Coordinates of C-alpha atoms and ligand atoms in Angstrom, one line a residue:
X294 CA 32.7 -135.9 9.7
X295 CA 34.7 -132.7 10.0
X296 CA 34.7 -130.7 6.9
X297 CA 38.4 -129.6 6.5
X298 CA 39.0 -126.6 4.3
X299 CA 42.6 -126.2 3.1
X300 CA 43.5 -123.1 1.2
X301 CA 46.6 -124.0 -0.7
X302 CA 47.6 -120.3 -1.0
X303 CA 47.7 -120.0 2.8
X304 CA 50.0 -123.0 3.3
X305 CA 53.5 -122.3 4.7
X306 CA 56.5 -124.5 5.4
X307 CA 58.0 -124.9 8.9
X308 CA 61.2 -126.2 7.4
X309 CA 64.0 -123.7 7.9
X310 CA 65.8 -123.0 4.6
X311 CA 69.6 -123.4 4.7
X312 CA 71.0 -120.2 6.1
X313 CA 74.7 -119.9 5.4
X314 CA 76.7 -119.2 8.5
X315 CA 74.6 -121.1 11.0
X316 CA 76.9 -124.1 11.1
X317 CA 79.7 -123.4 13.4
X318 CA 78.9 -121.8 16.8
X319 CA 80.4 -124.8 18.6
X320 CA 83.8 -124.1 17.0
X321 CA 84.1 -121.0 19.2
X322 CA 83.5 -123.2 22.3
X323 CA 86.6 -125.3 21.5
X324 CA 88.8 -122.3 20.7
X325 CA 88.0 -120.0 23.6
X326 CA 88.8 -121.1 27.2
X327 CA 86.0 -120.2 29.6
X328 CA 86.9 -117.3 32.0
X329 CA 83.9 -116.3 34.1
X330 CA 85.8 -113.5 35.8
X331 CA 85.9 -111.5 32.6
X332 CA 82.1 -111.8 32.3
X333 CA 81.4 -110.9 36.0
X334 CA 83.1 -107.5 35.3
X335 CA 80.1 -106.6 33.1
X336 CA 77.6 -106.7 36.0
X337 CA 78.3 -103.1 37.0
X338 CA 78.8 -101.6 33.6
X339 CA 76.6 -99.5 31.4
X340 CA 77.2 -100.2 27.7
X341 CA 77.5 -97.0 25.8
X342 CA 80.4 -97.3 23.3
X343 CA 82.2 -100.1 21.6
X344 CA 85.6 -99.1 22.9
X345 CA 84.6 -99.9 26.5
X346 CA 85.4 -103.6 25.8
X347 CA 88.7 -105.3 25.8
X348 CA 89.4 -108.3 23.5
X349 CA 89.3 -110.9 26.2
X350 CA 85.9 -109.8 27.5
X351 CA 84.5 -109.8 24.0
X352 CA 85.8 -113.3 23.3
X353 CA 84.2 -114.5 26.6
X354 CA 80.8 -113.0 25.5
X355 CA 81.2 -114.7 22.1
X356 CA 81.8 -118.0 23.9
X357 CA 78.7 -117.6 26.0
X358 CA 76.7 -116.5 22.9
X359 CA 77.9 -119.7 21.1
X360 CA 76.8 -121.8 24.1
X361 CA 73.3 -120.3 23.8
X362 CA 73.3 -120.7 20.0
X363 CA 74.6 -124.3 20.1
X364 CA 71.9 -125.4 22.5
X365 CA 69.1 -122.8 22.8
X366 CA 66.7 -125.0 24.8
X367 CA 69.3 -125.8 27.5
X368 CA 68.9 -122.3 29.0
X369 CA 65.3 -121.5 29.6
X370 CA 65.2 -119.2 32.6
X371 CA 68.4 -117.6 34.0
X372 CA 66.6 -114.2 33.9
X373 CA 63.4 -115.4 35.6
X374 CA 62.1 -112.6 37.9
X375 CA 64.0 -109.8 36.1
X376 CA 62.4 -107.0 34.1
X377 CA 63.8 -105.3 31.0
X378 CA 62.7 -101.8 30.1
X379 CA 62.9 -101.6 26.3
X380 CA 62.8 -97.9 25.3
X381 CA 63.0 -97.3 21.5
X382 CA 62.4 -93.7 20.5
X383 CA 63.6 -94.4 16.9
X384 CA 62.4 -97.1 14.4
X385 CA 63.9 -100.5 14.8
X386 CA 63.1 -104.0 13.6
X387 CA 66.1 -106.1 14.6
X388 CA 67.6 -104.4 17.6
X389 CA 64.4 -104.0 19.6
X390 CA 62.9 -107.4 18.7
X391 CA 66.2 -109.3 19.1
X392 CA 66.8 -107.7 22.5
X393 CA 63.2 -108.6 23.5
X394 CA 63.5 -112.0 22.1
X395 CA 66.8 -112.6 23.9
X396 CA 65.2 -111.5 27.2
X397 CA 62.1 -113.6 26.7
X398 CA 64.2 -116.7 25.8
X399 CA 66.0 -116.3 29.1
X400 CA 62.8 -116.3 31.0
X401 CA 62.5 -112.5 31.9
X402 CA 59.6 -110.1 31.6
X403 CA 59.6 -106.9 29.5
X404 CA 58.1 -103.4 29.6
X405 CA 58.3 -101.7 26.2
X406 CA 58.1 -98.1 25.2
X407 CA 58.1 -97.4 21.4
X408 CA 57.0 -93.7 21.4
X409 CA 58.7 -91.0 23.5
X410 CA 55.4 -89.0 23.4
X411 CA 53.8 -91.6 25.6
X412 CA 56.3 -90.8 28.4
X413 CA 56.8 -87.8 30.6
X414 CA 59.2 -86.5 28.0
X415 CA 56.1 -85.1 26.3
X416 CA 55.5 -83.0 29.5
X417 CA 59.1 -81.8 29.6
X418 CA 60.4 -84.3 32.0
X419 CA 64.2 -84.8 31.9
X420 CA 65.8 -88.1 31.0
X421 CA 67.6 -88.0 34.3
X422 CA 64.3 -88.0 36.1
X423 CA 63.0 -90.8 33.9
X424 CA 66.1 -92.8 34.7
X425 CA 65.4 -92.3 38.4
X426 CA 62.0 -93.8 37.9
X427 CA 63.4 -96.7 35.8
X428 CA 65.4 -97.7 38.9
X429 CA 62.2 -98.6 40.6
X430 CA 60.5 -100.5 37.7
X431 CA 63.1 -102.7 36.0
X432 CA 66.5 -104.4 36.2
X433 CA 68.0 -103.3 32.9
X434 CA 67.3 -100.6 30.2
X435 CA 67.9 -100.8 26.5
X436 CA 67.7 -97.4 24.9
X437 CA 67.6 -96.3 21.3
X438 CA 67.4 -92.5 20.9
X439 CA 68.4 -90.1 18.1
X440 CA 69.8 -87.6 20.6
X441 CA 73.4 -88.7 21.0
X442 CA 73.7 -87.5 24.6
X443 CA 70.5 -89.1 26.0
X444 CA 72.1 -92.4 27.0
X445 CA 74.8 -90.6 29.0
X446 CA 72.3 -88.3 30.6
X447 CA 70.4 -91.3 31.9
X448 CA 73.5 -92.9 33.3
X449 CA 73.8 -90.0 35.7
X450 CA 70.8 -91.3 37.8
X451 CA 70.5 -95.0 36.8
X452 CA 71.4 -97.7 39.4
X453 CA 70.5 -100.4 36.9
X454 CA 72.5 -101.0 33.7
X455 CA 71.6 -99.3 30.5
X456 CA 72.6 -100.5 27.0
X457 CA 73.0 -98.1 24.1
X458 CA 71.0 -99.6 21.2
X459 CA 71.9 -96.9 18.8
X460 CA 72.3 -93.1 19.6
X461 CA 72.0 -91.0 16.5
X462 CA 75.2 -91.0 14.4
X463 CA 77.4 -92.0 17.4
X464 CA 77.5 -95.6 18.3
X465 CA 75.7 -99.0 18.0
X466 CA 78.0 -101.2 20.1
X467 CA 75.9 -104.4 20.3
X468 CA 75.4 -104.4 16.5
X469 CA 79.2 -104.3 16.1
X470 CA 79.5 -107.2 18.6
X471 CA 77.0 -109.2 16.6
X472 CA 79.0 -108.4 13.4
X473 CA 82.3 -109.6 14.9
X474 CA 80.7 -112.6 16.4
X475 CA 79.6 -113.6 12.9
X476 CA 83.1 -113.2 11.5
X477 CA 84.5 -115.4 14.2
X478 CA 81.8 -118.1 13.5
X479 CA 82.6 -117.9 9.8
X480 CA 86.4 -118.3 10.4
X481 CA 87.1 -119.6 13.9
X482 CA 90.8 -120.2 12.8
X483 CA 91.3 -116.4 13.3
X484 CA 91.3 -117.1 17.0
X485 CA 94.3 -119.4 16.8
X486 CA 96.8 -116.6 16.4
X487 CA 98.6 -118.6 13.6
X488 CA 99.1 -115.5 11.4
X489 CA 95.9 -116.0 9.4
X490 CA 94.7 -112.6 8.2
X491 CA 91.6 -111.4 6.3
X492 CA 90.9 -108.4 4.0
X493 CA 87.7 -106.6 4.9
X494 CA 85.9 -104.0 2.8
X495 CA 83.6 -101.6 4.6
X496 CA 81.2 -99.7 2.4
X497 CA 80.2 -96.8 4.6
X498 CA 81.3 -93.6 6.2
X499 CA 82.7 -93.9 9.8
X500 CA 82.2 -90.3 10.7
X501 CA 78.4 -90.6 10.8
X502 CA 77.3 -94.2 10.4
X503 CA 77.1 -95.5 14.0
X504 CA 77.3 -99.2 12.9
X505 CA 80.5 -98.5 11.0
X506 CA 82.0 -96.4 13.8
X507 CA 81.4 -99.0 16.4
X508 CA 82.6 -101.9 14.2
X509 CA 85.9 -100.2 13.5
X510 CA 86.5 -99.8 17.2
X511 CA 86.0 -103.5 17.7
X512 CA 88.2 -104.3 14.7
X513 CA 90.9 -102.3 16.4
X514 CA 90.9 -104.7 19.4
X515 CA 92.1 -107.4 17.0
X516 CA 94.4 -105.6 14.6
X517 CA 96.5 -108.6 13.9
X518 CA 93.7 -110.5 12.2
X519 CA 93.3 -107.9 9.4
X520 CA 95.6 -107.6 6.5
X521 CA 93.8 -104.4 5.7
X522 CA 90.4 -102.8 6.2
X523 CA 89.4 -100.8 3.1
X524 CA 86.8 -98.1 3.5
X525 CA 84.8 -97.8 0.3
X526 CA 83.0 -94.5 0.0
X527 CA 81.9 -91.6 -2.2
X528 CA 82.0 -89.0 0.6
X529 CA 84.4 -86.1 0.5
X530 CA 87.7 -87.2 2.1
X531 CA 87.4 -84.4 4.7
X532 CA 84.0 -85.9 5.8
X533 CA 85.1 -89.5 6.2
X534 CA 86.3 -89.3 9.8
X535 CA 85.6 -87.2 12.8
X536 CA 88.7 -85.4 14.1
X537 CA 91.2 -87.9 15.6
X538 CA 89.0 -91.0 14.7
X539 CA 91.3 -92.4 12.1
X540 CA 94.4 -91.7 14.1
X541 CA 93.0 -93.5 17.1
X542 CA 92.2 -96.6 15.1
X543 CA 95.6 -96.6 13.4
X544 CA 97.4 -96.1 16.7
X545 CA 95.9 -99.4 17.8
X546 CA 97.5 -101.1 14.8
X547 CA 94.5 -101.3 12.4
X548 CA 95.6 -100.9 8.8
X549 CA 93.1 -98.6 7.1
X550 CA 92.9 -97.6 3.5
X551 CA 90.2 -95.9 1.5
X552 CA 88.9 -96.4 -2.1
X553 CA 86.2 -95.1 -4.3
X554 CA 86.2 -98.1 -6.7
X555 CA 84.1 -100.9 -5.4
X556 CA 84.5 -103.3 -8.3
X557 CA 88.3 -102.9 -8.4
X558 CA 88.5 -103.9 -4.7
X559 CA 85.9 -106.6 -4.4
X560 CA 87.9 -109.4 -5.9
X561 CA 90.5 -109.0 -3.1
X562 CA 88.1 -109.0 -0.2
X563 CA 87.3 -111.9 2.2
X564 CA 84.5 -110.0 4.0
X565 CA 82.4 -107.3 2.5
X566 CA 80.4 -105.2 5.0
X567 CA 77.9 -102.9 3.4
X568 CA 75.6 -100.2 4.8
X569 CA 74.0 -97.2 3.1
X570 CA 71.9 -95.7 5.9
X571 CA 72.8 -93.2 8.6
X572 CA 70.2 -92.1 11.1
X573 CA 70.4 -88.3 11.5
X574 CA 68.0 -86.4 13.7
X575 CA 64.5 -87.6 13.0
X576 CA 65.1 -89.3 9.7
X577 CA 67.7 -91.2 7.7
X578 CA 70.2 -90.3 5.0
X579 CA 71.5 -92.5 2.3
X580 CA 75.1 -92.6 1.4
X581 CA 77.2 -94.4 -1.2
X582 CA 74.0 -95.6 -3.0
X583 CA 76.1 -96.0 -6.2
X584 CA 77.8 -98.9 -4.6
X585 CA 75.7 -102.0 -5.2
X586 CA 76.2 -105.7 -4.7
X587 CA 74.3 -108.2 -6.9
X588 CA 74.9 -111.6 -8.4
X589 CA 77.2 -110.0 -11.1
X590 CA 79.5 -108.4 -8.5
X591 CA 83.1 -109.6 -8.8
X592 CA 83.2 -111.3 -5.4
X593 CA 85.8 -113.8 -4.3
X594 CA 84.2 -117.3 -4.4
X595 CA 84.4 -117.7 -0.6
X596 CA 83.7 -114.0 0.3
X597 CA 81.0 -113.4 2.8
X598 CA 78.7 -110.3 2.8
X599 CA 77.6 -108.7 6.1
X600 CA 74.9 -106.0 6.3
X601 CA 73.5 -104.6 9.6
X602 CA 70.1 -104.1 7.7
X603 CA 67.7 -102.5 6.9
X604 CA 68.7 -102.9 3.3
X605 CA 67.9 -100.8 0.3
X606 CA 68.9 -101.2 -3.3
X607 CA 72.6 -101.5 -2.4
X608 CA 72.2 -105.2 -1.6
X609 CA 70.3 -107.2 -4.2
X610 CA 68.0 -110.0 -3.0
X611 CA 69.6 -112.1 -5.7
X612 CA 72.4 -112.7 -3.3
X613 CA 70.1 -114.1 -0.6
X614 CA 70.3 -117.7 -2.0
X615 CA 74.1 -117.7 -2.4
X616 CA 76.8 -118.7 0.1
X617 CA 77.9 -115.0 0.2
X618 CA 74.8 -114.3 2.3
X619 CA 75.9 -114.2 5.9
X620 CA 73.7 -111.2 6.7
X621 CA 70.8 -113.3 7.7
X622 CA 73.0 -115.3 10.0
X623 CA 74.4 -112.0 11.4
X624 CA 70.9 -110.9 12.3
X625 CA 70.0 -114.3 13.8
X626 CA 73.2 -114.5 15.8
X627 CA 72.5 -111.1 17.3
X628 CA 69.8 -112.7 19.5
X629 CA 72.4 -115.1 21.1
X630 CA 75.0 -112.4 21.5
X631 CA 72.4 -110.2 23.2
X632 CA 71.4 -113.1 25.4
X633 CA 75.0 -113.4 26.5
X634 CA 75.4 -109.7 27.3
X635 CA 72.1 -109.4 29.1
X636 CA 72.9 -112.4 31.3
X637 CA 76.1 -110.8 32.5
X638 CA 74.7 -107.4 33.0
X639 CA 72.0 -108.5 35.4
X640 CA 74.3 -110.6 37.5
X641 CA 73.0 -114.0 36.4
X642 CA 76.2 -115.2 34.8
X643 CA 76.8 -117.9 37.4
X644 CA 73.6 -119.6 36.3
X645 CA 75.0 -120.4 32.9
X646 CA 78.7 -120.8 33.3
X647 CA 80.0 -124.4 33.6
X648 CA 76.7 -125.6 32.1
X649 CA 77.6 -127.5 28.9
Ligands
CP1833 N1 70.8 -103.2 12.6 C1 69.8 -102.4 13.2 O1 70.1 -101.5 14.0 O2 68.5 -102.6 12.7 P1 67.2 -101.9 13.3 O3 67.3 -100.5 12.9 O4 66.1 -102.7 12.6 O5 67.2 -102.1 14.8

């Protein structure tokens, strides 16, 4: 007879708790007509900044992401035989692991670098030369690097695509794509062009928070769906935007306002996006830490909260069990969004189009 020992303290449940926001990826399939040509364009593009995209290409990516999310086991190996070089020279939980999860889920193989000191950079090798080597070893590069120029430096020699996974204070385009994908899943009616508009509050500083900077660029591709985007901050007004940044967004039709009073604005917002961290040099800075969301915050009943994470005290865990929590769905959906983007960038789109 087998003597079975069960330590009750070590037991866990495999039942996934309800995560708000996971319900509706299929709604995007109904509302966005498939157009493979828009996705084929991505096969010879590096992805460095959010404003490289047009609205239609993004919608096609969201459609493919929602196909993956609706039926994850249907697509097991479109990237079979392809190798991803995952180079993260800055800390990351979500971006690195979700890119790597996305690639694995599509059947590809991965080489991962998590410390620049283990590469030839430690011997003074240029990024351009490392890029030349990457051409021989892999089919796609994902790079996170504090130096804002590194990703562009590598594009000079790369003949395989590179994706910017966060470059200092500059850009984080795939995070912004995951954020917008979440908003469309939450309210697919926004795609119907029937005049429905939302009010969004962004707690953050667009001049030096890469997530906020990239997100506003994507919002500016869909200006008609926003009644207003309110930037909530305690930075000096002169530090809020880089020269010309606000003007460029407004020229595209995005209605931007600013406020220093979170609780006055909260009751008017449909979407609250919060972030308190900017990665600067070799460390992070916290900004706007006096702005906090918790269960007593005067949120609209149906408002959703997004956060690119990692979170600090600005977002109370009390909100995790409420329907306002779409930040976990946002992080989960990023895997499917990245699956869609990677498929297109390594010329495997034809393997997944027209597959229901
Ligand atoms: N959102 C985001 O960039 O998280 P990580 O720093 O964990 O990758």
